[in-house]
Coordinates of C-alpha atoms in Angstrom, one line a residue:
M1 CA 76.9 97.3 115.6
T2 CA 78.5 100.1 117.7
N3 CA 79.1 103.5 116.0
H4 CA 82.8 102.7 116.2
S5 CA 82.2 99.1 114.8
A6 CA 80.5 100.7 111.9
D7 CA 83.0 103.2 111.2
L8 CA 85.8 100.4 110.9
A9 CA 83.7 98.7 108.6
R10 CA 83.2 101.4 106.6
K11 CA 86.9 102.0 106.2
G12 CA 87.2 98.2 105.3
M13 CA 88.9 97.4 108.7
L14 CA 87.9 94.0 110.0
A15 CA 89.6 95.0 113.7
D16 CA 90.2 98.0 115.8
P17 CA 93.8 98.9 114.5
G18 CA 94.7 100.1 117.9
D19 CA 98.2 101.7 118.1
H20 CA 99.5 99.4 115.2
F21 CA 99.8 102.5 112.9
K22 CA 100.7 105.2 115.2
G23 CA 104.1 106.8 115.5
R24 CA 106.5 108.7 113.4
H25 CA 108.9 106.1 112.6
E26 CA 108.2 102.6 110.9
V27 CA 110.5 99.4 111.4
E28 CA 110.1 97.0 108.3
L29 CA 111.4 94.1 107.0
K30 CA 110.4 93.0 103.3
F31 CA 110.9 89.6 102.0
E32 CA 110.0 88.3 98.2
V33 CA 108.0 85.1 98.5
P34 CA 107.0 82.9 95.2
D35 CA 103.3 82.0 97.1
L36 CA 101.4 83.8 99.9
A37 CA 99.1 80.8 100.5
P38 CA 101.8 79.3 102.9
L39 CA 102.0 82.7 104.7
R40 CA 98.2 82.8 105.2
R41 CA 98.2 79.3 106.6
R42 CA 100.9 80.2 108.8
L43 CA 99.4 83.5 110.0
A44 CA 96.2 81.5 111.0
Q45 CA 98.4 79.1 113.0
L46 CA 99.8 81.6 114.9
Y47 CA 96.2 83.3 115.5
A48 CA 97.2 86.8 113.8
V49 CA 93.9 89.0 113.6
P50 CA 93.0 89.8 110.2
F51 CA 92.9 93.5 109.8
V52 CA 92.1 94.3 106.3
L53 CA 91.5 91.6 103.3
G54 CA 91.1 91.7 99.6
N55 CA 92.1 95.5 99.7
E56 CA 93.5 96.8 96.1
E57 CA 95.7 99.8 96.7
T58 CA 96.9 102.5 94.2
D59 CA 100.0 104.7 95.2
V60 CA 100.9 107.8 93.3
F61 CA 104.4 108.9 93.8
L62 CA 104.6 112.7 94.1
D63 CA 107.9 114.9 93.7
L64 CA 108.6 118.5 93.0
G65 CA 109.8 119.3 89.3
D66 CA 113.3 119.5 90.5
G67 CA 113.3 115.9 92.2
R68 CA 114.4 117.4 95.4
L69 CA 112.4 115.0 97.6
A70 CA 113.9 112.0 96.0
A71 CA 117.3 113.4 96.2
N72 CA 116.9 114.0 99.8
A73 CA 115.4 110.2 100.2
Q74 CA 112.0 111.5 101.0
T75 CA 109.0 109.7 99.5
Q76 CA 105.7 111.5 99.3
V77 CA 102.9 108.9 98.4
L78 CA 99.1 109.5 97.9
R79 CA 96.9 105.9 98.4
E80 CA 93.9 105.0 97.3
M81 CA 92.3 102.1 98.9
R82 CA 89.3 100.0 97.3
P83 CA 86.7 99.1 98.2
S84 CA 86.7 101.3 101.4
G85 CA 87.6 104.3 99.1
R86 CA 89.8 105.2 102.1
V87 CA 92.7 108.0 101.1
L88 CA 95.9 108.3 102.8
W89 CA 98.7 110.9 102.5
I90 CA 102.3 109.3 103.3
S91 CA 105.5 110.6 103.9
K92 CA 108.6 108.9 104.3
G93 CA 112.3 110.0 105.0
P94 CA 114.7 111.3 105.0
A95 CA 115.7 109.3 108.3
P96 CA 115.4 105.5 107.1
D97 CA 112.6 104.7 109.8
A98 CA 110.7 108.0 109.5
C99 CA 107.0 107.7 108.3
L100 CA 104.0 109.9 108.8
A101 CA 100.4 109.3 107.6
M102 CA 97.0 111.0 107.5
D103 CA 93.7 110.2 106.4
L104 CA 92.0 112.8 103.6
P105 CA 88.3 113.0 102.5
A106 CA 88.9 112.1 98.7
F107 CA 91.6 111.1 96.2
A108 CA 90.9 113.3 93.2
P109 CA 90.7 116.5 95.0
A110 CA 93.8 115.7 97.3
L111 CA 95.8 115.1 94.2
A112 CA 94.6 118.4 92.6
M113 CA 95.7 120.1 95.8
L114 CA 99.2 118.6 95.6
Q115 CA 99.4 119.4 92.2
S116 CA 98.4 123.0 92.8
L117 CA 101.2 123.1 95.1
G118 CA 103.8 122.2 92.4
F119 CA 104.1 118.3 93.2
E120 CA 104.4 116.1 90.2
Q121 CA 103.3 112.6 89.7
T122 CA 106.1 110.4 89.1
L123 CA 105.1 106.8 89.1
S124 CA 102.1 104.8 90.2
I125 CA 101.7 101.4 91.5
T126 CA 98.8 99.2 92.3
K127 CA 99.0 96.1 94.4
Q128 CA 96.2 93.9 95.9
R129 CA 97.0 93.6 99.7
D130 CA 95.6 91.8 103.1
I131 CA 97.1 92.9 106.4
Y132 CA 97.4 90.8 109.5
F133 CA 98.2 91.5 113.3
L134 CA 100.5 89.7 115.0
G135 CA 101.1 90.6 118.3
A136 CA 102.7 94.2 118.1
Q137 CA 103.7 93.6 114.4
H138 CA 101.5 94.2 111.4
V139 CA 102.2 91.6 108.3
T140 CA 101.4 92.8 105.1
L141 CA 100.8 90.2 102.0
D142 CA 101.1 92.2 98.8
R143 CA 100.9 91.2 95.3
V144 CA 102.2 93.8 93.1
E145 CA 101.8 94.2 89.5
G146 CA 104.6 93.6 87.7
L147 CA 106.7 92.7 90.4
G148 CA 105.5 89.9 92.2
T149 CA 104.4 88.9 95.8
F150 CA 106.0 90.1 98.8
V151 CA 105.5 89.9 102.6
E152 CA 106.2 92.9 104.9
V153 CA 106.6 92.8 108.9
A154 CA 106.7 95.9 110.3
A155 CA 106.1 98.1 113.8
M156 CA 105.6 101.5 114.4
T157 CA 106.3 103.9 117.2
D158 CA 107.1 107.7 118.4
D159 CA 110.0 106.3 120.8
T160 CA 113.3 106.5 119.0
E161 CA 115.0 104.6 122.0
A162 CA 112.7 101.8 120.9
L163 CA 113.9 101.2 117.5
E164 CA 116.6 98.8 118.1
T165 CA 114.3 96.5 120.4
M166 CA 111.4 97.0 117.5
R167 CA 114.1 95.7 115.0
R168 CA 115.0 92.6 116.7
D169 CA 111.2 92.0 117.5
V170 CA 110.4 92.5 113.8
R171 CA 113.0 90.4 112.9
A172 CA 111.8 87.5 115.2
A173 CA 108.3 87.8 114.0
A174 CA 109.4 87.2 110.7
R175 CA 111.4 84.2 111.5
S176 CA 108.5 82.7 112.8
L177 CA 106.5 83.2 109.9
G178 CA 109.6 81.1 108.2
L179 CA 110.7 84.0 106.3
E180 CA 114.5 83.5 105.5
D181 CA 117.3 86.4 105.0
E182 CA 117.7 85.3 101.5
A183 CA 114.5 86.6 100.2
L184 CA 115.0 89.8 102.1
V185 CA 114.2 92.6 99.6
T186 CA 116.0 96.0 100.9
Q187 CA 114.5 98.2 98.0
S188 CA 111.1 99.9 98.3
Y189 CA 108.4 99.0 95.7
R190 CA 109.2 102.5 94.2
A191 CA 112.8 101.5 93.6
L192 CA 111.9 98.1 92.1
Q193 CA 109.7 99.3 89.8
Q194 CA 112.1 101.9 88.4
H195 CA 115.2 99.5 88.3
P196 CA 113.5 95.9 87.8
D197 CA 116.9 94.5 87.5

């Protein structure tokens, strides 16, 4: 096993992510589905590449005491992944497709550092997650505690001029998986958790 392969395996990755998670913009469609098994079968038929399987992720949502980030359509998340122990700091918004992420060495010290800067935990969400690569898109199968099962089809880029094309490509990938517009969910997991109507 090469050093690169060993590093990927240590982080719980089954394949090299390449450029799948590179970029400041993320185009994403989310669908609520009754069962993930048919999606797994369809992904296999389409020769999708497994990236991570059986991951458990806990997302801790953070805001300043006055709620200014939420009021400005911004989200700060500290994510802990198991069993890999990987930690991500994710910043989304205020533009609808804006998304930045960086790896951090450890969850508890990162959370303590952010709290020392005035951030407060507003919500925590745990999900079981599998991610596959389907061409230029990544497909995420989620079982979210208290909410249900969901599929996300997404792609990332730094090129703002490519966003419209990416939106069409993401929608086409979703159709190839049999995902219908009636199942489309426009709210984030955070919004669904806070307003479960």
